[in-house]
Coordinates of C-alpha atoms and ligand atoms in Angstrom, one line a residue:
X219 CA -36.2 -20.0 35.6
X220 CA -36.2 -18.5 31.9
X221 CA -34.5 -15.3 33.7
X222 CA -31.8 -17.6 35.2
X223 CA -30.8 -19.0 31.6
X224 CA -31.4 -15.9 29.9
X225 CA -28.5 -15.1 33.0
X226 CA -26.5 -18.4 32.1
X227 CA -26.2 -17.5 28.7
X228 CA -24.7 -13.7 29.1
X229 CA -22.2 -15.3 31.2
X230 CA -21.3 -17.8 29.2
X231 CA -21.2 -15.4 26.2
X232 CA -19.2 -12.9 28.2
X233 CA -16.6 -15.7 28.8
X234 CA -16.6 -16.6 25.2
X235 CA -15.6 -13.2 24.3
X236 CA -13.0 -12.8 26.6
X237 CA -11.4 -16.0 25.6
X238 CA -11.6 -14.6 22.5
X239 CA -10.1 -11.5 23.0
X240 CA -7.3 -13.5 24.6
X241 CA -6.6 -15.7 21.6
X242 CA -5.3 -14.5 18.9
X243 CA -7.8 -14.7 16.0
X244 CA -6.3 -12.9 13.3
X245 CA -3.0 -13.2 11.6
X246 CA -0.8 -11.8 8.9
X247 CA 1.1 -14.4 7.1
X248 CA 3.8 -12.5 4.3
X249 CA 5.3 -14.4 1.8
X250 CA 8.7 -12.8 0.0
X251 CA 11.7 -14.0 -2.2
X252 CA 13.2 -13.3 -4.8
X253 CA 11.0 -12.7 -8.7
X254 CA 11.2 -16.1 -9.7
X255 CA 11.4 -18.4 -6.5
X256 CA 8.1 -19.0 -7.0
X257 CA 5.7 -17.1 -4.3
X258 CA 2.9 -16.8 -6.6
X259 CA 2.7 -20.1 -7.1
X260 CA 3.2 -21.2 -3.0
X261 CA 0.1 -19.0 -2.3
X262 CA -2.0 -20.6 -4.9
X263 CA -0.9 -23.6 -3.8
X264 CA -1.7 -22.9 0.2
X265 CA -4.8 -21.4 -0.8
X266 CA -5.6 -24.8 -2.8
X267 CA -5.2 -26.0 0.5
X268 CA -6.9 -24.1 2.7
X269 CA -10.2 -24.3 0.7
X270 CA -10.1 -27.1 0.2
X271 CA -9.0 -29.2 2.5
X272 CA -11.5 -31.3 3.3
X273 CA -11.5 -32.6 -0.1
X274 CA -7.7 -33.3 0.2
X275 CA -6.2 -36.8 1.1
X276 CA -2.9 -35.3 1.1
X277 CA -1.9 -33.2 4.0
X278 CA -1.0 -35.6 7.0
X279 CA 1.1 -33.4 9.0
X280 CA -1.4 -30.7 9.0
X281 CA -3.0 -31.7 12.5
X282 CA -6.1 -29.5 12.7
X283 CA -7.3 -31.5 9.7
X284 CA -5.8 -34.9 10.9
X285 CA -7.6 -34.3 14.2
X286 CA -11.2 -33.4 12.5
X287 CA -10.9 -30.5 14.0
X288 CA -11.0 -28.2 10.7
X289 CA -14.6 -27.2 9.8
X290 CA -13.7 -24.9 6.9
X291 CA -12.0 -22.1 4.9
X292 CA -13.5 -19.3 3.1
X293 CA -12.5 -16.0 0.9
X294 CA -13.9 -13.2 2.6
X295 CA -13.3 -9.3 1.5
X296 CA -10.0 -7.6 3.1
X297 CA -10.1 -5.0 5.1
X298 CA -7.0 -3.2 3.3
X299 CA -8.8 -1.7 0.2
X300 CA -6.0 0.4 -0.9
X301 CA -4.0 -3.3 -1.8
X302 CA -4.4 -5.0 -4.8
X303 CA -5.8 -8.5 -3.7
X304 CA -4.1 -11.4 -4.7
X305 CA -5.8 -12.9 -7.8
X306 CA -6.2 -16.6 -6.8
X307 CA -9.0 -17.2 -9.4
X308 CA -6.5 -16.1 -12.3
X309 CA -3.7 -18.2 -11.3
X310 CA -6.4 -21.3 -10.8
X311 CA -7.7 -20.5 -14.7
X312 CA -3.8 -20.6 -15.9
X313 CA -2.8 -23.8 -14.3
X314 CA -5.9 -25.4 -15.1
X315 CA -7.0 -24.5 -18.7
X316 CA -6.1 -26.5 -21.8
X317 CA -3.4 -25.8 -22.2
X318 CA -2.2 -25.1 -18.8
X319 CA 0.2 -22.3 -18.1
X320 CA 1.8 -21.1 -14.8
X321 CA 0.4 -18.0 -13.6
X322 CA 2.0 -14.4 -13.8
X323 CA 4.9 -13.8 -11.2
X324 CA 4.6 -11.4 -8.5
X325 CA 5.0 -7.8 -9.6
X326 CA 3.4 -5.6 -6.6
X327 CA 2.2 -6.1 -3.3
X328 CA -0.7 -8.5 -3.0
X329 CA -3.0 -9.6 -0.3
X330 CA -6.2 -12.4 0.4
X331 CA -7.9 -13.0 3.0
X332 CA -9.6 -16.1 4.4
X333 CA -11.6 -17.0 7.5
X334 CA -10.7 -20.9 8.8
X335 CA -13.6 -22.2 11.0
X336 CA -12.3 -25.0 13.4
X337 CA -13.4 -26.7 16.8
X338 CA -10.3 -26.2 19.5
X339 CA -8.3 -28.8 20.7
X340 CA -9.3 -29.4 24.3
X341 CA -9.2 -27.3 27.8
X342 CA -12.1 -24.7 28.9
X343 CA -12.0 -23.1 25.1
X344 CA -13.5 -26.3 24.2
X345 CA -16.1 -27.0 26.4
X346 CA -17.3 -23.3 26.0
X347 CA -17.5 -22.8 22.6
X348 CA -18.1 -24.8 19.9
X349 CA -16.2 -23.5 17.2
X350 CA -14.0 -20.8 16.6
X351 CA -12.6 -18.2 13.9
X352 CA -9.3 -17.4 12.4
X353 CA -9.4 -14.5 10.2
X354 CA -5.9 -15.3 7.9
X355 CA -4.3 -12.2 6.0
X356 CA -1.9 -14.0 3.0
X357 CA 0.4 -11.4 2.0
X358 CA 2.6 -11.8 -1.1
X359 CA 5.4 -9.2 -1.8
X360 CA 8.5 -8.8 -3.9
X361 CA 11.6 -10.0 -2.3
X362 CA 13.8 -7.6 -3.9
X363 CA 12.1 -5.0 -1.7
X364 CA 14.0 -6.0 0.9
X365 CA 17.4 -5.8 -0.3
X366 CA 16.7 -1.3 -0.9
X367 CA 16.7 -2.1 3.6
X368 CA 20.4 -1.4 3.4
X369 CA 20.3 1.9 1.7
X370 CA 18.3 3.8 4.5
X371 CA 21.9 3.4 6.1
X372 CA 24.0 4.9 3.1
X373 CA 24.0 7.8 1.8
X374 CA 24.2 8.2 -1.8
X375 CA 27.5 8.8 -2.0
X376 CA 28.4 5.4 0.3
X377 CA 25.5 3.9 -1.8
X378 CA 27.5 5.0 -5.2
X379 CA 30.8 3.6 -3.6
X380 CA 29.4 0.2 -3.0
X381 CA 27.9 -0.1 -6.4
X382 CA 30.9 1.0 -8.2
X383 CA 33.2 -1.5 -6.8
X384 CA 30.2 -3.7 -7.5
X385 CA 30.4 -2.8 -10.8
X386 CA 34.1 -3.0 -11.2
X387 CA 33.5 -6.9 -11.1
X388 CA 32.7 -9.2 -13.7
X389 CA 30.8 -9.7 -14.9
X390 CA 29.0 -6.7 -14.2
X391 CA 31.9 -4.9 -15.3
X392 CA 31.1 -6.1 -19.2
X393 CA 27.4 -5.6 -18.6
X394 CA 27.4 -2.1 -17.4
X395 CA 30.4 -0.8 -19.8
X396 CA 28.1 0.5 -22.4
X397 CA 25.9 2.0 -20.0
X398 CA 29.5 4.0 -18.7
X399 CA 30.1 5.2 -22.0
X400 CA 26.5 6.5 -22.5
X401 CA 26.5 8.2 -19.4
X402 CA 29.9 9.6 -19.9
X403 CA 29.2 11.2 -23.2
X404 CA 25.5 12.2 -22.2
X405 CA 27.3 14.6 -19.5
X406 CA 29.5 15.8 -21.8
X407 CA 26.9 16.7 -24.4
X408 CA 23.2 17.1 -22.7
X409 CA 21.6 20.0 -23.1
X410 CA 18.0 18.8 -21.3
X411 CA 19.7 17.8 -17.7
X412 CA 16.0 16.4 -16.7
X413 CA 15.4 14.1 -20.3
X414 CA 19.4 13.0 -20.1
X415 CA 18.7 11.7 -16.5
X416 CA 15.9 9.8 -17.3
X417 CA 17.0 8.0 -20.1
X418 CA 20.3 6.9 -18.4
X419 CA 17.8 5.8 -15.5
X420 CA 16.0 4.0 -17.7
X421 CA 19.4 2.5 -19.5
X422 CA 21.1 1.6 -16.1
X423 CA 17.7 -0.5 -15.4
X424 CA 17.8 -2.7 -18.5
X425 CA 21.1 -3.1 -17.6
X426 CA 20.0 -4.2 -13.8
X427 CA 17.6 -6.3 -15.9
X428 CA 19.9 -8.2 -17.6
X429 CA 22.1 -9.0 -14.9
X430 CA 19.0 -10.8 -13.4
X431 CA 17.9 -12.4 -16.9
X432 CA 21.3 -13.1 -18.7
X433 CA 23.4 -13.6 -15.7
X434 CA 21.8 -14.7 -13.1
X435 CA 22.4 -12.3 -11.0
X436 CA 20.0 -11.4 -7.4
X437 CA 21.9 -8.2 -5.3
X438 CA 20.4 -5.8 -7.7
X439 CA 19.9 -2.1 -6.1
X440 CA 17.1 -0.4 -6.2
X441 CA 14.9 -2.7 -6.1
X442 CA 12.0 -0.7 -7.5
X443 CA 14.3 -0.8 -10.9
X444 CA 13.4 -4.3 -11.6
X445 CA 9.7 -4.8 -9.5
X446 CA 8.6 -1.0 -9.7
X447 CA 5.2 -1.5 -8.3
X448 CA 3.1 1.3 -8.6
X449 CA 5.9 3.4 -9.7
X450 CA 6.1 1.9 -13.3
X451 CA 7.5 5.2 -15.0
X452 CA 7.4 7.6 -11.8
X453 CA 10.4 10.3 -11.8
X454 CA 10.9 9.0 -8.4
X455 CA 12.9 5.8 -10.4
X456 CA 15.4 8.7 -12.2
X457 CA 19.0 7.9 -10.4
X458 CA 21.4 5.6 -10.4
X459 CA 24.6 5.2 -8.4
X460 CA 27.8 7.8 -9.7
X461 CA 30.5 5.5 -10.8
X462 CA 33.8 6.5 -9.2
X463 CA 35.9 7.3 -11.6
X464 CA 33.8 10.2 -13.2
X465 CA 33.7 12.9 -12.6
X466 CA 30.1 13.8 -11.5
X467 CA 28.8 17.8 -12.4
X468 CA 27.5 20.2 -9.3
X469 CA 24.1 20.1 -11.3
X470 CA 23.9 15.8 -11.5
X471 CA 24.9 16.1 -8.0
X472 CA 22.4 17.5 -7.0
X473 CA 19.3 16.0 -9.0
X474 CA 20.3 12.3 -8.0
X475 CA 20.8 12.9 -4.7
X476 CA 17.5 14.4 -4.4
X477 CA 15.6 11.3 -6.3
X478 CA 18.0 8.9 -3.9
X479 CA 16.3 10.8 -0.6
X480 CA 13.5 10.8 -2.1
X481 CA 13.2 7.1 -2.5
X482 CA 15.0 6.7 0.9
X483 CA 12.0 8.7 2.5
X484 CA 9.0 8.6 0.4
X485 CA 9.6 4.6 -1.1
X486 CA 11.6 2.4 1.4
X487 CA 10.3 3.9 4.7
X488 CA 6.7 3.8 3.9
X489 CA 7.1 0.1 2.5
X490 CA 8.4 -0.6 6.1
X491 CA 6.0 1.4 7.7
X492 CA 3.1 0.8 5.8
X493 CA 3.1 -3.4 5.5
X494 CA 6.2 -4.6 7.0
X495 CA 5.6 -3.6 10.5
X496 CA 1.8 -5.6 10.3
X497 CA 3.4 -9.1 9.7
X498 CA 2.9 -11.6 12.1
X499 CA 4.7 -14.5 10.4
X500 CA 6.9 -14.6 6.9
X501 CA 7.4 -17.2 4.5
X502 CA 11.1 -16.6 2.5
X503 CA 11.3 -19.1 -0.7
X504 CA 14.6 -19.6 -2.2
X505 CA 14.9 -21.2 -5.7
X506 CA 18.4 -23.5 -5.0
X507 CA 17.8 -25.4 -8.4
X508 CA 17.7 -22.4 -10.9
X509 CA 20.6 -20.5 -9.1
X510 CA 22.6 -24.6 -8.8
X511 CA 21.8 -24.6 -12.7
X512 CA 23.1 -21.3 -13.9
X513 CA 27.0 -21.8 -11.5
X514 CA 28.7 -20.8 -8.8
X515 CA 28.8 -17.2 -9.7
X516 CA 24.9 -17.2 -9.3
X517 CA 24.7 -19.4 -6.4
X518 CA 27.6 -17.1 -4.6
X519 CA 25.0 -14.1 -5.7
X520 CA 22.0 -15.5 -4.2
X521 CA 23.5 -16.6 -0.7
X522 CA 24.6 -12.5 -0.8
X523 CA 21.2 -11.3 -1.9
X524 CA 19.3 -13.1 0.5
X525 CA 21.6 -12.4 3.5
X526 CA 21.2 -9.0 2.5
X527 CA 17.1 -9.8 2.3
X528 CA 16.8 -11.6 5.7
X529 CA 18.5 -8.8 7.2
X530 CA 14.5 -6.9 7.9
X531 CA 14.6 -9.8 10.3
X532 CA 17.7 -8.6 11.9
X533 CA 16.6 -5.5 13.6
X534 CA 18.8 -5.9 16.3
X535 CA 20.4 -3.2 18.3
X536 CA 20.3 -1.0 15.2
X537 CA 17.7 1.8 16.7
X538 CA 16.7 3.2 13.0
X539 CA 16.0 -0.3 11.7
X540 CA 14.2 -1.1 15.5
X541 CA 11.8 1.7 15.1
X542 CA 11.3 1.1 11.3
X543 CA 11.3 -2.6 11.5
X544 CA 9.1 -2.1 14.7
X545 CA 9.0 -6.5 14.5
X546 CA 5.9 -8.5 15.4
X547 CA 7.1 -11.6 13.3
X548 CA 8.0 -14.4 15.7
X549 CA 8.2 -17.4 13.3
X550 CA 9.9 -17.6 9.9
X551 CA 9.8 -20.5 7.5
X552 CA 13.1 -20.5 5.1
X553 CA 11.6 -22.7 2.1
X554 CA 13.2 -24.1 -1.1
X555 CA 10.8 -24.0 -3.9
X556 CA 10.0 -26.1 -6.3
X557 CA 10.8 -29.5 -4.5
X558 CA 8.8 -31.5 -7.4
X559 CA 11.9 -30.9 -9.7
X560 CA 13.5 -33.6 -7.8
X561 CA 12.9 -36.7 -5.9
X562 CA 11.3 -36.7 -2.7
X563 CA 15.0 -38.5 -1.6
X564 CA 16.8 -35.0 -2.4
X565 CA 14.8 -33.2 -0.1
X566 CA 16.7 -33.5 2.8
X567 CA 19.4 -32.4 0.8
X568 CA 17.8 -29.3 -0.4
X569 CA 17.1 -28.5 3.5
X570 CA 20.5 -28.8 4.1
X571 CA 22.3 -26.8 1.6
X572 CA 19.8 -24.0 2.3
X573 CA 20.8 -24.0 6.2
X574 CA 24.5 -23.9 5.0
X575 CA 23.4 -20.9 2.8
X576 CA 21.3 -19.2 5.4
X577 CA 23.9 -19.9 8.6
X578 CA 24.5 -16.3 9.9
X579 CA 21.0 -15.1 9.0
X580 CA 19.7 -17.8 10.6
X581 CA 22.1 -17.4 14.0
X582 CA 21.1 -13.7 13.8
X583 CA 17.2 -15.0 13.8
X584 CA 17.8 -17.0 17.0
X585 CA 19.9 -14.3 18.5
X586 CA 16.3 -12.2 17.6
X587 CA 14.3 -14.9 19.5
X588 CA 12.3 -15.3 16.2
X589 CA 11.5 -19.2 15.8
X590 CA 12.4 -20.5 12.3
X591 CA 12.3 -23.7 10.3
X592 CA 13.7 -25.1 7.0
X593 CA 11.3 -26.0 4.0
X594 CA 11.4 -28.2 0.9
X595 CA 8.0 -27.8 -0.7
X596 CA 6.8 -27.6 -4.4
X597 CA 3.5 -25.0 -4.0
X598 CA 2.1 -27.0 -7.0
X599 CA 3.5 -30.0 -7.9
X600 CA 3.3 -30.5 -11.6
X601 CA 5.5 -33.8 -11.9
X602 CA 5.5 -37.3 -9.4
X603 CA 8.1 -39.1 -8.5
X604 CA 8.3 -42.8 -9.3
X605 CA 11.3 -45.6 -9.2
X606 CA 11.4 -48.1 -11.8
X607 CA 12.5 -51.7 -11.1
X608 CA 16.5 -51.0 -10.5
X609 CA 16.2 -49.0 -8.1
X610 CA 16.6 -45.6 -10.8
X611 CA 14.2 -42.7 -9.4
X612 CA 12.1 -40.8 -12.2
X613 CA 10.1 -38.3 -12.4
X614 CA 6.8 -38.2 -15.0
X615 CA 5.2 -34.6 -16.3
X616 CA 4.3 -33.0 -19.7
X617 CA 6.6 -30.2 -21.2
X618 CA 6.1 -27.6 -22.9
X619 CA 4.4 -29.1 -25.8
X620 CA 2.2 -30.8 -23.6
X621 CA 4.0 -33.9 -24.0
X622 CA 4.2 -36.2 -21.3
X623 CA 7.9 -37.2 -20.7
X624 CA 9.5 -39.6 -17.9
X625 CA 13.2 -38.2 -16.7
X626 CA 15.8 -39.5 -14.6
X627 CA 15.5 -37.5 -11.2
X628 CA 18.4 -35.4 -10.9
X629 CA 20.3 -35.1 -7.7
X630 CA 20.7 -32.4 -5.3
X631 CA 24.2 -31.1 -4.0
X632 CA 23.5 -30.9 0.3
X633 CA 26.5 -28.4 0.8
X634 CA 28.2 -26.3 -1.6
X635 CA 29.5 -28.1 -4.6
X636 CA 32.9 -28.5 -5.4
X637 CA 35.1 -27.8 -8.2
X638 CA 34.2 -31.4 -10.5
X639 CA 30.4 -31.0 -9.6
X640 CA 30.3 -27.4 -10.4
X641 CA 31.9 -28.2 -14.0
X642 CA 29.3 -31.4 -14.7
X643 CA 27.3 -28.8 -14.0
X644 CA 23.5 -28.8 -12.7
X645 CA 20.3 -29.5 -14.8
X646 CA 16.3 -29.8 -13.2
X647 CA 13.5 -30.6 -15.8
X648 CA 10.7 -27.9 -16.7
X649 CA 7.7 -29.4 -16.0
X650 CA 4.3 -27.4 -17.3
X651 CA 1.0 -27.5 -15.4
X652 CA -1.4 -29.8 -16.9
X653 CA -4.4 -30.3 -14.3
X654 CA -8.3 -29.7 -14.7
X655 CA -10.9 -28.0 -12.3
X656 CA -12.1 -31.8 -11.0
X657 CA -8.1 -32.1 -9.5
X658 CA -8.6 -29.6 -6.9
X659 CA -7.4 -29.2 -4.7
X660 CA -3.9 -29.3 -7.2
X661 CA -1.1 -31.5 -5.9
X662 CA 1.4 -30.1 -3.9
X663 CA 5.2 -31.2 -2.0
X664 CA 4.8 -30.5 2.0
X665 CA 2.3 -27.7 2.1
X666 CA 0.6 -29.6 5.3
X667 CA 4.4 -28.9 7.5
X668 CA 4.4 -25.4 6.2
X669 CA 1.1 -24.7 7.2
X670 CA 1.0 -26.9 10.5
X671 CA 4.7 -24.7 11.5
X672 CA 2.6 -21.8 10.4
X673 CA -0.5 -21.7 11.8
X674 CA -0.7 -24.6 14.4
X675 CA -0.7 -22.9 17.2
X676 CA -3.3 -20.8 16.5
X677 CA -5.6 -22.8 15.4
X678 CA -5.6 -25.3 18.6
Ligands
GDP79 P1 7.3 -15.4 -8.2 O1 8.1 -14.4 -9.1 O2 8.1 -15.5 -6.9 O3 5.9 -15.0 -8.0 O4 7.4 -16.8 -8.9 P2 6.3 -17.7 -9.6 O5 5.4 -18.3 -8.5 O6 5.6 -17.0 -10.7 O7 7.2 -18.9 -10.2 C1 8.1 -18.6 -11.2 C2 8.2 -19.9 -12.1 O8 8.8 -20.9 -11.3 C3 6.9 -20.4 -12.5 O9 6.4 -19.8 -13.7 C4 7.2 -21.9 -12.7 O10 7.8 -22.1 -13.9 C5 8.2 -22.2 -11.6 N1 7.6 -22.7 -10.3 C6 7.1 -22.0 -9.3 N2 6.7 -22.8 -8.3 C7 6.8 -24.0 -8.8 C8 6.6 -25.3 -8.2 O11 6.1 -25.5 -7.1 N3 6.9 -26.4 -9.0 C9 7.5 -26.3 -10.2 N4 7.8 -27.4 -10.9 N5 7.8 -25.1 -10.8 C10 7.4 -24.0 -10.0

């Protein structure tokens, strides 16, 4: 009798394990964009979530949790020791203390991960075990990584071309005609080939810098310039593309071409090779409002940059990018961030303009059988949305003085604006955090779809 249940139970733990082994139980979620568009802030937010989400009355579409199915979420150590793990606890501290600031921007590849304990939904997994276990890698990485993809394709000459007719444009053309001169003159006069090199590297990335900061500007090449990682100050960094119309010396020749295969070789492929290729599932935030605020020029610039971003997603028949790209991601959220600077009414026309700036990526994505979906979510929501009694919508926060204000909720263009709209021009309130500890899990806009489109299926 005891020798027959002893029996029972080896077989029934045999078919546990197989099941599981069948299932997958562990998965790499990778969030990217653009510095700025707010990924820091999203995987705060989902971890928030996660956590805590028994505590939380606000996640409806999240099913696991709506069914009772969710038994928990917990931090546990990551495998991956040689990545910098994701500091949740710091960016908890900054939106929470007194007063509350937002936490530091992504810089560097990050990671977390979490186990999520939950009972499945129904069929022989159910009646054999119990519970079961997802181990959940979050990933959070600069977007701007992505747009160096292109330049595994180019050689620095092609890559020079297509920069200098960049730069040929305004407004790069004023921003970079110092840095022309400089480099011009440095040529002329260096004597220390090495120390001129580096210090026009160094020049042309304070110039890539301001594009972003002063212009508003997102195809920036390379993409270590302005998000070096852990090549802050590494010789690897010293080129820059040849503008055309110089003449470039036998001796400059040579040097930058050797730093631009270098970082072809030793920076982009091993970024591909070494994280990319482990991602299940990505999560690509685009900030609509800041680019809708600063013009056209800047909204044309960041429908380029992320075509150009989305194309790691494209691997198609391209046999370099196949075997580099080597894809395991099947589903891939496209998300505008920061939905809390508007009404929840302007959602749907944040979805919206984002498909109409995302058409032939996303076309390419289904040609690529990878599933995607469009987002409007605020990672932490740090204003709410109210109407007063005419019908006007509002929304309430603090500013940066801590002050709590009420403004008029702005609107939302849901296609590309037109002439009149583009010269009224576009403005979205800065809200600041302004939360304690006892508000955790902190309030956020549609984390619950995200994370249902995410994960769902695997934890049923
Ligand atoms: P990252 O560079 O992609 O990591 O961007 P961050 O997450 O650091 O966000 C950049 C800035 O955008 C923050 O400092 C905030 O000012 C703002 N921001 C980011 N997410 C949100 C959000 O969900 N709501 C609001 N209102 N602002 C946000």
């Amino acid at each position: 009798m005891k020798f027959s249940t002893q029996l029972n139970k080896t077989i029934s733990q045999q078919a546990r394990d197989l099941i599981d082994r069948g299932l997958d139980r562990h998965i790499r979620l990778a969030v990217t964009g653009l510095s700025g568009a707010g990924k820091t802030a999203l995987l705060t937010g989902l971890l928030e979530q996660l956590l805590y989400a028994n505590d939380s009355q606000n996640l409806p579409f999240w099913q696991v949790k709506q069914q009772q199915r969710l038994i928990g979420s917990r931090l546990v150590p990551s495998e991956h020791w040689s990545v910098a793990r994701f500091d949740y606890e710091a960016a908890v501290a900054a939106l929470t203390a007194e007063p509350g600031r937002w936490p530091h921007s992504t810089r560097d590849v990050s990671e977390i991960r979490l186990e999520i304990k939950y009972k499945p939904a129904g069929g022989l997994a159910s009646k054999l075990s119990e519970q079961r276990k997802l181990t959940l890698d979050l990933i959070d990485y600069p977007g701007e990584w992505l747009l160096d993809l292109p330049m595994l394709e180019q050689s620095y000459q092609q890559w020079s071309e297509q920069q200098s007719r960049l730069m040929q444009q305004q407004p790069r053309r004023d921003i970079f005609s110092g840095w022309l001169k400089r480099l011009q003159e440095s040529q002329h006069n260096s004597q220390d080939d090495d120390a001129a090199l580096r210090r026009l590297a160094e020049d042309y990335r304070q110039q890539l810098q301001r594009c972003k900061t002063e212009f508003g500007l997102y195809f920036l090449q390379p993409g270590r310039h302005l998000l070096p990682g852990e090549l802050a100050d590494a010789p690897a960094l010293d080129f820059f593309p040849w503008p055309q119309q110089l003449r470039l010396s036998n001796r400059w020749q040579q040097q930058l071409q050797e730093k631009y295969d270098y970082y072809q070789q030793q920076v982009i492929k091993p970024f591909y090779k070494n994280y990319f290729q482990g991602f299940n599932r990505q999560i690509i935030l685009v900030d609509l409002l800041t680019a809708l605020e600063t013009g056209e020029a800047a909204l044309s610039e960041l429908k380029l940059a992320v075509s150009e971003l989305m194309k790691s997603f494209q691997y198609g028949n391209n046999p370099l990018f196949r075997r580099l790209l080597a894809p395991q991601i099947d589903k891939v959220a496209l998300v505008a961030s920061k939905a809390d600077h508007v009404s929840p009414d302007q959602h749907p026309a944040m979805r919206q303009l984002l498909a109409q700036l995302l058409q032939g990526s996303r076309q390419q994505l289904e040609f690529n059988q990878i599933q995607h979906q469009l987002f409007s979510v605020a990672g932490i929501a740090v204003s709410k949305p109210g109407q007063l009694n005419d019908g006007t919508k509002v929304l309430d926060g603090v500013i940066a003085d801590q002050q709590p204000v009420r403004v008029g909720a702005p609107p939302v263009p849901d296609s590309w604006p037109n002439q009149q709209q583009w010269q009224q021009g576009f403005a979205y309130p800065r809200f600041y955090p302004a939360f304690t500890m006892a508000q955790s899990p902190l309030p956020h806009m549609r984390l619950d779809q995200l994370l249902d489109y995410m994960l769902g299926d695997k934890l049923r």
